Structures are given as structure tokens and as C-alpha cells.
Coordinates of C-alpha atoms and ligand atoms in Angstrom, one line a residue:
M49 CA 147.9 204.2 -139.8
R50 CA 151.5 205.0 -138.8
L51 CA 153.2 205.7 -142.1
L52 CA 156.8 206.5 -143.1
I53 CA 157.2 208.4 -146.3
A54 CA 160.7 208.2 -147.9
A55 CA 160.8 210.9 -150.6
S56 CA 163.8 213.2 -151.1
G57 CA 165.7 215.5 -153.3
T58 CA 163.7 217.0 -156.2
G59 CA 160.2 218.3 -156.7
G60 CA 159.5 215.3 -158.9
H61 CA 160.0 213.0 -155.9
L62 CA 158.6 215.3 -153.2
F63 CA 155.4 216.8 -154.6
P64 CA 153.7 213.4 -155.5
A65 CA 154.5 212.2 -152.0
L66 CA 153.1 215.4 -150.5
A67 CA 150.0 215.0 -152.6
V68 CA 149.4 211.5 -151.1
A69 CA 150.2 212.7 -147.6
Q70 CA 147.7 215.6 -148.0
R71 CA 145.0 213.0 -148.5
L72 CA 145.8 211.0 -145.4
P73 CA 144.7 213.4 -142.6
Q74 CA 144.0 210.5 -140.2
A75 CA 147.4 208.9 -140.6
E76 CA 150.4 209.6 -138.4
I77 CA 153.1 210.5 -140.9
N78 CA 156.8 210.7 -140.5
W79 CA 159.1 211.6 -143.3
L80 CA 162.5 210.3 -144.2
G81 CA 164.9 212.6 -146.1
V82 CA 168.5 213.6 -146.7
P83 CA 170.2 216.8 -145.3
N84 CA 170.3 219.9 -147.4
R85 CA 167.7 218.8 -150.0
L86 CA 164.4 220.3 -150.9
E87 CA 162.5 218.3 -148.3
Q88 CA 164.1 220.5 -145.6
T89 CA 162.1 223.5 -147.1
L90 CA 158.9 221.6 -147.9
V91 CA 158.3 219.1 -145.2
P92 CA 159.1 220.1 -141.6
Q93 CA 156.2 222.6 -141.2
T94 CA 153.8 219.7 -141.6
Y95 CA 155.5 216.4 -140.8
P96 CA 158.4 215.3 -138.6
L97 CA 161.4 215.0 -140.8
H98 CA 164.2 212.4 -140.1
L99 CA 167.4 212.9 -142.0
I100 CA 169.9 210.2 -142.9
P101 CA 173.2 211.2 -144.5
I102 CA 173.4 209.2 -147.8
E103 CA 174.3 209.9 -151.4
G104 CA 173.6 208.2 -154.7
F105 CA 176.2 206.0 -156.3
Q106 CA 178.5 207.6 -159.0
Q107 CA 178.8 206.1 -162.5
R108 CA 182.5 205.2 -162.0
F109 CA 184.0 203.1 -159.2
S110 CA 186.3 205.0 -156.9
L111 CA 187.1 205.2 -153.2
K112 CA 184.0 207.3 -152.8
T113 CA 181.9 204.3 -154.0
L114 CA 183.1 202.4 -150.9
R115 CA 182.1 205.3 -148.6
I116 CA 178.7 205.6 -150.2
L117 CA 178.2 201.8 -149.9
W118 CA 179.1 202.0 -146.2
Q119 CA 176.6 205.0 -145.7
Q120 CA 173.9 202.9 -147.4
I121 CA 174.5 199.9 -145.2
R122 CA 174.6 202.0 -142.0
S123 CA 171.4 203.8 -143.1
I124 CA 169.5 200.5 -143.4
W125 CA 170.1 200.0 -139.6
Q126 CA 169.2 203.6 -138.8
V127 CA 165.9 203.3 -140.7
K128 CA 165.2 199.9 -139.2
K129 CA 165.6 201.5 -135.7
L130 CA 163.3 204.3 -136.7
L131 CA 160.6 202.0 -138.0
K132 CA 160.7 200.1 -134.7
T133 CA 160.7 203.2 -132.5
L134 CA 157.9 204.9 -134.4
Q135 CA 156.0 201.6 -134.7
I136 CA 155.5 202.2 -138.4
E137 CA 152.9 200.0 -140.2
A138 CA 153.6 200.9 -143.8
V139 CA 156.2 202.6 -145.9
F140 CA 155.5 204.8 -149.0
T141 CA 158.4 205.8 -151.2
T142 CA 158.7 207.6 -154.5
G143 CA 162.1 206.0 -155.4
G144 CA 165.6 207.4 -155.8
Y145 CA 168.5 206.5 -153.5
I146 CA 166.5 207.2 -150.3
A147 CA 164.2 204.4 -151.3
A148 CA 167.0 201.8 -150.9
P149 CA 167.5 201.9 -147.1
A150 CA 163.7 202.5 -146.7
I151 CA 162.7 199.4 -148.6
L152 CA 165.5 197.1 -147.2
A153 CA 164.8 198.2 -143.6
A154 CA 161.1 197.7 -144.0
K155 CA 161.7 194.2 -145.5
L156 CA 163.8 193.3 -142.5
Q157 CA 161.1 194.5 -140.2
G158 CA 158.3 192.8 -142.1
I159 CA 156.6 196.1 -143.0
P160 CA 154.9 196.4 -146.4
V161 CA 156.1 199.0 -148.9
I162 CA 154.3 200.8 -151.7
L163 CA 156.8 202.2 -154.2
H164 CA 155.7 204.8 -156.7
E165 CA 157.8 205.1 -159.8
S166 CA 156.8 208.1 -161.8
N167 CA 159.1 207.8 -164.8
A168 CA 158.6 205.8 -168.0
I169 CA 162.0 204.1 -167.5
P170 CA 162.3 203.1 -163.9
G171 CA 165.3 204.2 -161.9
K172 CA 168.0 201.7 -160.7
V173 CA 166.7 201.4 -157.1
T174 CA 163.2 200.6 -158.5
R175 CA 164.4 198.0 -160.9
L176 CA 166.5 196.3 -158.2
L177 CA 164.2 196.4 -155.2
A178 CA 160.7 196.4 -156.8
P179 CA 160.3 192.6 -156.1
L180 CA 160.6 193.4 -152.4
C181 CA 157.7 195.8 -152.4
H182 CA 154.1 195.0 -151.9
T183 CA 153.1 196.9 -155.0
V184 CA 155.0 199.2 -157.4
A185 CA 152.6 201.9 -158.5
I186 CA 153.6 203.3 -161.9
G187 CA 153.2 206.6 -163.6
F188 CA 153.2 205.3 -167.2
Q189 CA 151.2 202.3 -168.2
N190 CA 154.0 200.9 -170.4
T191 CA 156.5 200.7 -167.5
A192 CA 155.0 197.5 -166.2
R193 CA 156.9 195.5 -168.9
L194 CA 160.2 196.7 -167.5
L195 CA 159.4 195.4 -164.0
P196 CA 158.3 191.8 -164.6
P197 CA 158.9 190.1 -161.2
A198 CA 157.1 192.9 -159.3
K199 CA 153.4 193.4 -158.8
T200 CA 152.6 196.7 -160.6
R201 CA 149.6 198.9 -160.8
W202 CA 149.2 201.9 -163.1
V203 CA 148.0 204.9 -161.1
S204 CA 149.6 207.8 -163.1
T205 CA 151.4 210.3 -160.8
P206 CA 149.6 212.3 -158.1
V207 CA 149.4 216.1 -158.3
R208 CA 149.0 218.5 -155.4
D209 CA 145.4 219.2 -154.3
S210 CA 145.6 222.8 -155.6
F211 CA 145.7 221.4 -159.2
L212 CA 142.2 220.0 -158.8
T213 CA 140.4 223.3 -158.3
P214 CA 140.8 226.7 -160.2
Q215 CA 143.5 228.8 -158.6
P216 CA 143.9 232.6 -159.0
L217 CA 147.1 233.9 -160.5
D218 CA 148.9 237.0 -159.2
F219 CA 150.7 238.1 -162.4
P220 CA 149.5 241.3 -164.1
I221 CA 148.6 239.5 -167.4
P222 CA 145.5 240.6 -169.4
S223 CA 143.0 237.8 -169.8
E224 CA 143.1 237.8 -173.6
A225 CA 146.9 237.7 -173.9
P226 CA 148.6 234.4 -174.6
L227 CA 150.8 233.2 -171.8
I228 CA 153.9 231.1 -172.3
V229 CA 155.3 229.3 -169.2
V230 CA 158.9 228.2 -169.3
M231 CA 159.9 225.5 -166.8
G232 CA 163.1 223.6 -166.3
G233 CA 161.8 221.2 -163.6
S234 CA 162.3 221.9 -159.9
Q235 CA 165.8 223.1 -160.2
G236 CA 165.6 225.1 -163.5
A237 CA 167.6 224.3 -166.6
L238 CA 170.3 226.6 -167.7
A239 CA 170.4 225.4 -171.3
L240 CA 166.7 225.9 -171.7
N241 CA 166.9 229.3 -170.1
R242 CA 169.6 230.4 -172.6
L243 CA 167.6 229.1 -175.5
V244 CA 164.4 230.8 -174.4
R245 CA 166.0 234.2 -173.8
L246 CA 167.3 234.2 -177.4
C247 CA 163.7 233.8 -178.7
A248 CA 161.7 235.7 -176.1
E249 CA 161.8 239.1 -177.9
S250 CA 159.9 237.9 -180.9
W251 CA 157.3 236.0 -178.9
L252 CA 156.7 239.2 -176.8
T253 CA 156.4 241.2 -180.0
A254 CA 153.8 238.8 -181.2
G255 CA 151.7 239.7 -178.1
A256 CA 152.6 236.9 -175.7
Y257 CA 153.5 237.2 -172.0
I258 CA 156.1 234.9 -170.5
V259 CA 156.6 233.5 -167.0
H260 CA 160.0 231.9 -166.9
L261 CA 160.9 229.7 -163.9
T262 CA 164.7 229.9 -164.1
G263 CA 165.8 227.9 -161.0
E264 CA 168.0 229.4 -158.4
Q265 CA 171.4 228.9 -160.1
D266 CA 171.1 231.0 -163.3
P267 CA 173.9 233.6 -163.4
D268 CA 172.4 235.4 -166.4
V269 CA 168.9 235.8 -165.0
E270 CA 169.0 239.6 -165.4
S271 CA 170.3 239.6 -168.9
F272 CA 166.9 239.8 -170.5
Q273 CA 164.2 242.3 -169.4
H274 CA 160.8 243.3 -170.7
P275 CA 157.7 244.5 -169.0
H276 CA 155.8 241.4 -170.1
Y277 CA 158.5 238.9 -169.2
F278 CA 158.5 237.6 -165.6
P279 CA 161.4 235.5 -164.5
R280 CA 161.1 233.7 -161.1
P281 CA 163.7 231.4 -159.5
F282 CA 160.9 229.1 -158.1
Y283 CA 157.2 229.6 -158.0
H284 CA 154.8 227.8 -155.6
N285 CA 151.4 228.4 -157.3
M286 CA 152.2 226.0 -160.2
A287 CA 148.5 225.0 -160.4
G288 CA 147.3 228.6 -161.0
L289 CA 150.2 229.2 -163.5
L290 CA 149.6 226.1 -165.6
Q291 CA 145.8 226.5 -165.5
R292 CA 146.3 230.0 -167.1
A293 CA 149.1 229.0 -169.5
N294 CA 148.4 228.7 -173.2
L295 CA 151.7 226.9 -173.9
A296 CA 154.5 225.5 -171.8
I297 CA 158.1 225.1 -172.9
S298 CA 159.5 222.5 -170.5
R299 CA 161.8 219.7 -169.5
A300 CA 160.1 216.4 -169.3
G301 CA 160.2 215.3 -165.6
A302 CA 157.3 213.0 -164.8
G303 CA 155.8 215.4 -162.2
T304 CA 155.7 218.3 -164.6
L305 CA 154.2 216.2 -167.3
T306 CA 151.4 215.0 -165.1
E307 CA 150.6 218.6 -164.1
L308 CA 150.5 219.6 -167.8
A309 CA 148.0 216.8 -168.4
V310 CA 145.8 217.7 -165.5
T311 CA 145.8 221.4 -166.4
Q312 CA 145.4 220.6 -170.1
T313 CA 148.4 222.6 -171.1
P314 CA 149.9 222.1 -174.7
A315 CA 153.6 221.8 -174.5
I316 CA 156.9 221.9 -176.3
L317 CA 159.1 219.4 -174.4
I318 CA 162.9 219.5 -174.5
P319 CA 164.0 216.5 -172.3
Y320 CA 167.0 216.9 -170.1
P321 CA 169.6 215.1 -172.3
Y322 CA 171.7 213.7 -169.4
A323 CA 168.8 212.2 -167.3
A324 CA 169.5 208.6 -166.2
E325 CA 168.9 206.2 -169.2
D326 CA 167.4 209.2 -171.1
H327 CA 164.2 208.7 -169.1
Q328 CA 162.9 212.2 -169.7
Y329 CA 162.9 211.5 -173.5
Y330 CA 160.7 208.4 -172.9
N331 CA 158.4 210.4 -170.6
A332 CA 158.0 213.0 -173.3
I333 CA 157.4 210.5 -176.1
A334 CA 154.3 209.3 -174.3
F335 CA 152.9 212.8 -174.6
E336 CA 154.0 213.2 -178.2
E337 CA 152.5 209.9 -179.2
K338 CA 149.1 211.2 -178.0
A339 CA 149.7 214.5 -179.9
A340 CA 149.6 216.4 -176.6
A341 CA 153.1 217.8 -177.0
Q342 CA 155.9 218.4 -179.5
V343 CA 159.2 216.9 -178.5
Y344 CA 162.7 218.3 -179.5
R345 CA 166.1 217.0 -178.6
Q346 CA 168.1 219.8 -177.0
N347 CA 171.2 219.1 -179.2
D348 CA 169.2 219.3 -182.4
L349 CA 167.1 222.4 -181.5
T350 CA 168.4 225.8 -182.7
P351 CA 167.0 229.0 -181.3
Q352 CA 165.6 229.9 -184.7
H353 CA 163.6 226.6 -184.9
L354 CA 162.2 227.0 -181.4
E355 CA 161.3 230.6 -182.1
Q356 CA 159.5 229.7 -185.3
Q357 CA 157.6 226.7 -183.8
V358 CA 156.3 228.8 -181.0
L359 CA 155.2 231.6 -183.3
E360 CA 153.4 229.1 -185.5
L361 CA 151.6 227.8 -182.4
L362 CA 150.7 231.3 -181.2
K363 CA 149.2 231.9 -184.7
N364 CA 147.2 228.7 -184.5
P365 CA 145.0 228.7 -181.4
H366 CA 143.0 225.8 -182.9
Q367 CA 146.1 223.5 -182.8
L368 CA 146.7 224.6 -179.2
T369 CA 143.1 223.7 -178.3
Q370 CA 143.6 220.2 -180.0
M371 CA 146.8 219.6 -178.1
A372 CA 145.1 220.7 -174.8
Q373 CA 142.3 218.2 -175.5
Q374 CA 144.8 215.5 -176.1
A375 CA 146.7 216.4 -172.9
A376 CA 143.4 216.0 -171.0
Q377 CA 143.2 212.4 -172.2
L378 CA 146.4 211.6 -170.3
A379 CA 145.2 213.0 -167.0
V380 CA 144.3 210.7 -164.1
L381 CA 142.6 212.9 -161.5
D382 CA 142.3 210.4 -158.8
S383 CA 145.9 209.2 -158.8
A384 CA 146.6 210.3 -155.2
E385 CA 143.3 208.7 -154.1
Q386 CA 144.3 205.4 -155.7
L387 CA 147.6 205.4 -153.8
V388 CA 145.7 206.2 -150.6
Q389 CA 143.5 203.2 -151.2
L390 CA 146.5 201.0 -151.8
L391 CA 148.1 202.2 -148.6
T392 CA 145.0 201.8 -146.5
S393 CA 144.3 198.4 -147.9
L394 CA 147.6 197.2 -146.4
Q395 CA 145.9 197.4 -143.0
S396 CA 143.0 195.1 -144.0
P397 CA 143.5 191.5 -142.9
Ligands
UD1_414 C1 167.2 216.1 -163.9 C2 166.4 215.0 -163.5 O1 166.8 213.8 -163.5 N1 165.2 215.3 -163.1 C3 164.2 214.3 -162.6 C4 163.5 214.9 -161.3 O2 163.1 216.1 -161.8 P1 162.3 217.3 -161.3 O3 162.2 217.4 -159.8 O4 162.8 218.6 -161.9 O5 161.0 217.0 -162.0 P2 159.5 217.0 -162.2 O6 159.3 217.7 -163.5 O7 159.0 215.6 -162.1 O8 158.9 217.8 -161.0 C5 159.1 219.2 -160.8 C6 158.1 219.6 -159.8 O9 158.5 220.8 -159.2 C7 157.4 221.8 -159.3 N2 157.9 223.1 -159.5 C8 158.9 223.4 -160.4 C9 159.3 224.7 -160.6 C10 158.8 225.7 -159.7 O10 159.1 226.9 -159.8 N3 157.8 225.4 -158.8 C11 157.4 224.1 -158.7 O11 156.5 223.9 -157.8 C12 156.6 221.3 -160.5 O12 155.3 221.8 -160.5 C13 156.7 219.8 -160.4 O13 155.8 219.3 -159.4 O14 162.5 214.0 -160.9 C14 161.5 213.5 -161.8 C15 160.7 212.5 -161.1 O15 161.4 211.4 -160.8 C16 162.2 213.0 -163.1 O16 161.2 212.7 -164.0 C17 163.2 214.0 -163.6 O17 163.8 213.5 -164.8

């Protein structure tokens, strides 16, 4: 199969697409992305990457809106040409603004599209263009009700292959010590970082180790130091890290949540308060409803409260085990496989 994957921008859009691509060794895969985004680091060693210069629309109308609209229209023709030149037979996209030209160009060329929407509240492009897709694969079961004219199928969200087998971890952490992993999504989260640094001392004193994924942009990254505290701007072996973690303190991006479920990691979730339509909160609630996580609104959460909640959990391994068991109930281990089947079924008469 000749497949175009349109996935761009953040880890949450790229890693699920890479997980599907990994499972299609026979396919001829080309990738559609945007300049200067994470795909330029993650994709070109494995797949030819084609870049189109587009941006997402801003909330408020301005002259820039017209420029973005023009970029979008132009990019539809660029993608249409690409589909033709590469003789693409199917398009797979994980949503976001790159999905718009990919879906519209595929529709003009009569090529079927599988769109994967990982979030509980679908993004704007998904809501608008879902009816043009062959199938919209969804990460959360409840999302189907928000996409009524489209054909939906719940598959959860794919995780990288490494999550499906035990991975070694290269941090010097004794096997009996509790490990807290702090994650702010693929770009880190400054507010979460500040909050955690205010609490870290007391968790470390209680015997925990901390791996803190800070993102690349934190100016205060060196402001807290301790021999059992490991800050990293970005870490690639997420599977090994989460398999070992006893507790995660995290934003609530859909990709991260799926990985927490697959690795059975109990979590304190602090959704990004400015995510479009508050979708991270609704992602997180699905985990809280199943008692797999505790959810706190960033604006209501004081450092004292977070510090206490974590200390309580560290003192109560039985509660952590119960949360881990509940997280396991949310895991769908063959999500990537289901998407591969959907894609390959497009070729059957
Ligand atoms: C601010 C915002 O709107 N973020 C959105 C974005 O987030 P973002 O890309 O942060 O979100 P996710 O949590 O879905 O995915 C992060 C991915 O990056 C990986 N990772 C992270 C840190 C690290 O050091 N190493 C690493 O590999 C994680 O393992 C995970 O696979 O896309 C997600 C999927 O549409 C949405 O749910 C999020 O709401």
C-alpha cells in the first residue's frame, strides 16, 4: 500500500502515527508535515518527509487570518499534486491543522482517509471534516456522540511498540524506592514544573526518587537540585520510565494518558487549563471516573495540597495498586493493530 501520513506538531499527534507506521513494514509510507516542528526530528530517518508551510487559525480575525486562509487553500493543491505524483492509495491523519489540506486534497483525488482523533473533545478540523473521511477512529468511546454524521470506530490511541514489552531503565534508582515521574506533555509545562519543584523536597525526604521531564523551555530548570531528582528536557525511553514509575504527575494529553493506561501507572492529572475547549480536562475525567487517576484543576491546586496528596499516596501503596489496576482496565493493547486493519481493509474490493 502507498500511504501518506499527515501528522504534525506535538508528540500527541506524532507518536500514535509513528506507532501505526511501525506496524506497516510492507507499506510505502510518505509523511506530510510542517517546517520547524517535532516531525523534523522524529520522521526523516525513517520516512520521506514532505513539508508544507501552513499554520493554524488564530481565535480572533485579523489580516493574518487571510494569510493563513490563503496558505491553507494553496496547500490543498500542493498536497493534491503530491498524492498524484506518489500515487498514494490511502491517507492516515491524526488531526490538527495539517489534517485539513490532507483530507480535502484526498477527497478531491478520490482517496480514502482514516482520521484518528485521540482527544475526548474532537478538535475543530475533526468536527468539520470528519464526514469526508472513510472512518474516524476515536480514542475515547464517548466521543462518537460528538461526531454524529461521521462513521466512527473506537480503537483507543496507539502507543509505540516499546510500550508492549518490558524496557530497561538507565537511571540509578534502587528497585525498592518509589519513583515519581513528572511530565508536562511533549513540550513540558512551566506551571507544573514550578508547582512540583515547590513540593519535591518533602517527597524526596519521604524516600521517593523523581524523574522530571521539564520540556526544553524552562528557564529555572537548575533552580532545584538533589541527588535523587533527575530533570530532563525530553526523554525518549518513555516506555521504560512509565513501566518503572509508581506514580505520575502529569498533564492530560491523550497520548500520555494512553501510555499511563498501558503501563498501569497511577496518576495525578493536572490538565492544561488553556487547551482547546478544555479537552485535556475531559480526557482526564475519563480516567478519574474509572478511579485510575486523581484530577486537579491547576488554578485550584496549591503546592501544599499537591504535596500532601502525593505524600498520602506514597504512604498508601495499596491505593496505588488499586489505581494501577483501574488504569489497566482502560488499556487497549491492539489499538495500532486495529488501525492497521482499517487501513489495509481500504484496499479490499
Ligand atoms: C497543549 C496541548 O494542547 N497539548 C495537546 C497535544 O499534546 P502533547 O503532544 O503534549 O500530548 P500527549 O500527552 O498526547 O503526548 C505526549 C507524547 O510525548 C511523549 N513524550 C513526552 C515527553 C518526553 O520527554 N518524551 C516523550 O516521548 C509522551 O510519551 C507522549 O507520547 O496533543 C495531544 C493529542 O492531540 C492533546 O491531547 C494535548 O492536549
